[in-house]
Amino acid sequence: MPKPMKLGILTCVLLGVLGLFLFSNNVTGAAKQTLTAVYSKAAPTGLDDALWGKIKPIEVPFDGKEIFAGKKTAVNTKAVFTDNEIYFWFNWKDATLSVTKEAWKFDGRPGRA
């Protein structure tokens, strides 16, 4: 898998996990859930890899905090592991479609992103 794709997937995972921690104090009205990672000999090639379509997601609900207080949403989550790595897939509704491609791309200069 090309390095930019790995960085993109890693960024998505980190943003998803960060969002779960920032916007939720606790999971309300939800039973304990278990995310089961599916084994694959090869890593997913991207977010549109057919492998992701074969895995049933779990829905993780959460309540917003701060400027999102009173709002509720959920993140659908899937996981795949290989012999050496684990990959997570997060999907949520985004009414603003706030996608900023390569917003965190490092240009090689210290102190600048």
Short mmCIF file of C-alpha atoms in Angstrom, two decimals:
data_model
loop_
_atom_site.label_atom_id
_atom_site.label_comp_id
_atom_site.label_asym_id
_atom_site.label_seq_id
_atom_site.Cartn_x
_atom_site.Cartn_y
_atom_site.Cartn_z
CA MET A 1 0.00 0.00 0.00
CA PRO A 2 1.45 3.43 -0.92
CA LYS A 3 2.64 5.58 1.99
CA PRO A 4 0.16 8.46 1.27
CA MET A 5 -2.75 6.00 1.39
CA LYS A 6 -1.54 4.57 4.71
CA LEU A 7 -1.24 8.10 6.10
CA GLY A 8 -4.73 8.92 4.86
CA ILE A 9 -6.24 5.86 6.50
CA LEU A 10 -4.30 6.52 9.71
CA THR A 11 -5.53 10.14 9.71
CA CYS A 12 -9.13 8.98 9.30
CA VAL A 13 -8.74 6.52 12.15
CA LEU A 14 -7.16 9.09 14.43
CA LEU A 15 -9.82 11.70 13.64
CA GLY A 16 -12.57 9.17 14.24
CA VAL A 17 -11.19 8.06 17.58
CA LEU A 18 -10.49 11.66 18.58
CA GLY A 19 -14.08 12.57 17.70
CA LEU A 20 -15.41 9.77 19.86
CA PHE A 21 -13.43 11.02 22.84
CA LEU A 22 -14.09 14.73 22.30
CA PHE A 23 -17.81 14.53 21.71
CA SER A 24 -18.90 11.96 24.24
CA ASN A 25 -18.89 11.74 28.00
CA ASN A 26 -20.50 8.36 27.93
CA VAL A 27 -22.63 6.15 25.76
CA THR A 28 -26.25 6.64 26.70
CA GLY A 29 -28.96 4.11 26.12
CA ALA A 30 -26.60 1.64 24.53
CA ALA A 31 -25.76 -1.86 25.61
CA LYS A 32 -22.18 -2.99 25.89
CA GLN A 33 -20.88 -3.69 22.41
CA THR A 34 -17.95 -5.62 21.05
CA LEU A 35 -16.17 -4.71 17.86
CA THR A 36 -14.84 -7.89 16.28
CA ALA A 37 -11.97 -7.45 13.84
CA VAL A 38 -12.03 -9.70 10.77
CA TYR A 39 -8.81 -11.41 9.68
CA SER A 40 -7.52 -10.81 6.15
CA LYS A 41 -4.29 -12.04 4.54
CA ALA A 42 -3.93 -8.67 2.81
CA ALA A 43 -4.61 -5.17 4.11
CA PRO A 44 -7.53 -3.20 2.64
CA THR A 45 -6.38 -1.18 -0.36
CA GLY A 46 -8.48 1.81 0.61
CA LEU A 47 -11.82 2.93 2.00
CA ASP A 48 -13.63 1.57 -1.06
CA ASP A 49 -12.04 -1.90 -0.83
CA ALA A 50 -14.67 -4.66 -1.24
CA LEU A 51 -13.44 -6.21 2.02
CA TRP A 52 -15.11 -3.42 4.03
CA GLY A 53 -18.45 -4.21 2.35
CA LYS A 54 -18.35 -7.77 3.67
CA ILE A 55 -18.08 -6.70 7.32
CA LYS A 56 -21.10 -5.79 9.41
CA PRO A 57 -20.48 -2.54 11.34
CA ILE A 58 -21.42 -1.80 14.90
CA GLU A 59 -23.11 1.52 15.61
CA VAL A 60 -21.56 3.51 18.43
CA PRO A 61 -23.92 6.26 19.64
CA PHE A 62 -22.69 9.35 21.44
CA ASP A 63 -23.88 12.73 22.72
CA GLY A 64 -22.22 15.98 21.69
CA LYS A 65 -20.35 18.26 24.09
CA GLU A 66 -19.58 21.98 24.15
CA ILE A 67 -20.91 23.59 20.93
CA PHE A 68 -22.52 20.25 20.01
CA ALA A 69 -24.29 19.85 23.38
CA GLY A 70 -27.73 18.30 23.04
CA LYS A 71 -26.93 16.74 19.67
CA LYS A 72 -26.77 12.98 19.27
CA THR A 73 -25.20 10.96 16.50
CA ALA A 74 -23.51 7.63 15.89
CA VAL A 75 -20.37 6.33 14.28
CA ASN A 76 -20.44 3.06 12.35
CA THR A 77 -17.26 1.12 13.01
CA LYS A 78 -15.54 -1.89 11.40
CA ALA A 79 -12.11 -3.46 11.91
CA VAL A 80 -9.76 -5.69 9.88
CA PHE A 81 -6.46 -7.18 10.98
CA THR A 82 -3.60 -8.84 9.14
CA ASP A 83 -0.63 -10.71 10.56
CA ASN A 84 1.05 -7.40 11.43
CA GLU A 85 -1.48 -4.56 11.38
CA ILE A 86 -5.03 -3.56 12.28
CA TYR A 87 -7.27 -1.23 10.28
CA PHE A 88 -10.39 0.62 11.40
CA TRP A 89 -13.23 2.00 9.27
CA PHE A 90 -15.36 4.82 10.70
CA ASN A 91 -18.42 6.30 9.00
CA TRP A 92 -20.78 9.01 10.28
CA LYS A 93 -23.29 11.50 8.92
CA ASP A 94 -21.73 14.86 8.13
CA ALA A 95 -24.28 17.48 7.13
CA THR A 96 -21.49 19.95 6.34
CA LEU A 97 -19.49 17.52 4.15
CA SER A 98 -16.39 18.99 5.78
CA VAL A 99 -13.74 17.14 3.82
CA THR A 100 -10.41 18.90 3.52
CA LYS A 101 -8.06 16.79 1.44
CA GLU A 102 -4.49 16.65 2.72
CA ALA A 103 -5.19 19.33 5.35
CA TRP A 104 -2.57 17.79 7.62
CA LYS A 105 0.05 17.06 4.98
CA PHE A 106 3.59 17.70 6.25
CA ASP A 107 5.66 19.81 3.84
CA GLY A 108 9.01 18.86 5.39
CA ARG A 109 9.64 22.19 7.11
CA PRO A 110 9.79 22.20 10.93
CA GLY A 111 6.97 24.05 12.64
CA ARG A 112 4.74 24.09 9.56
CA ALA A 113 2.04 21.73 8.42
#
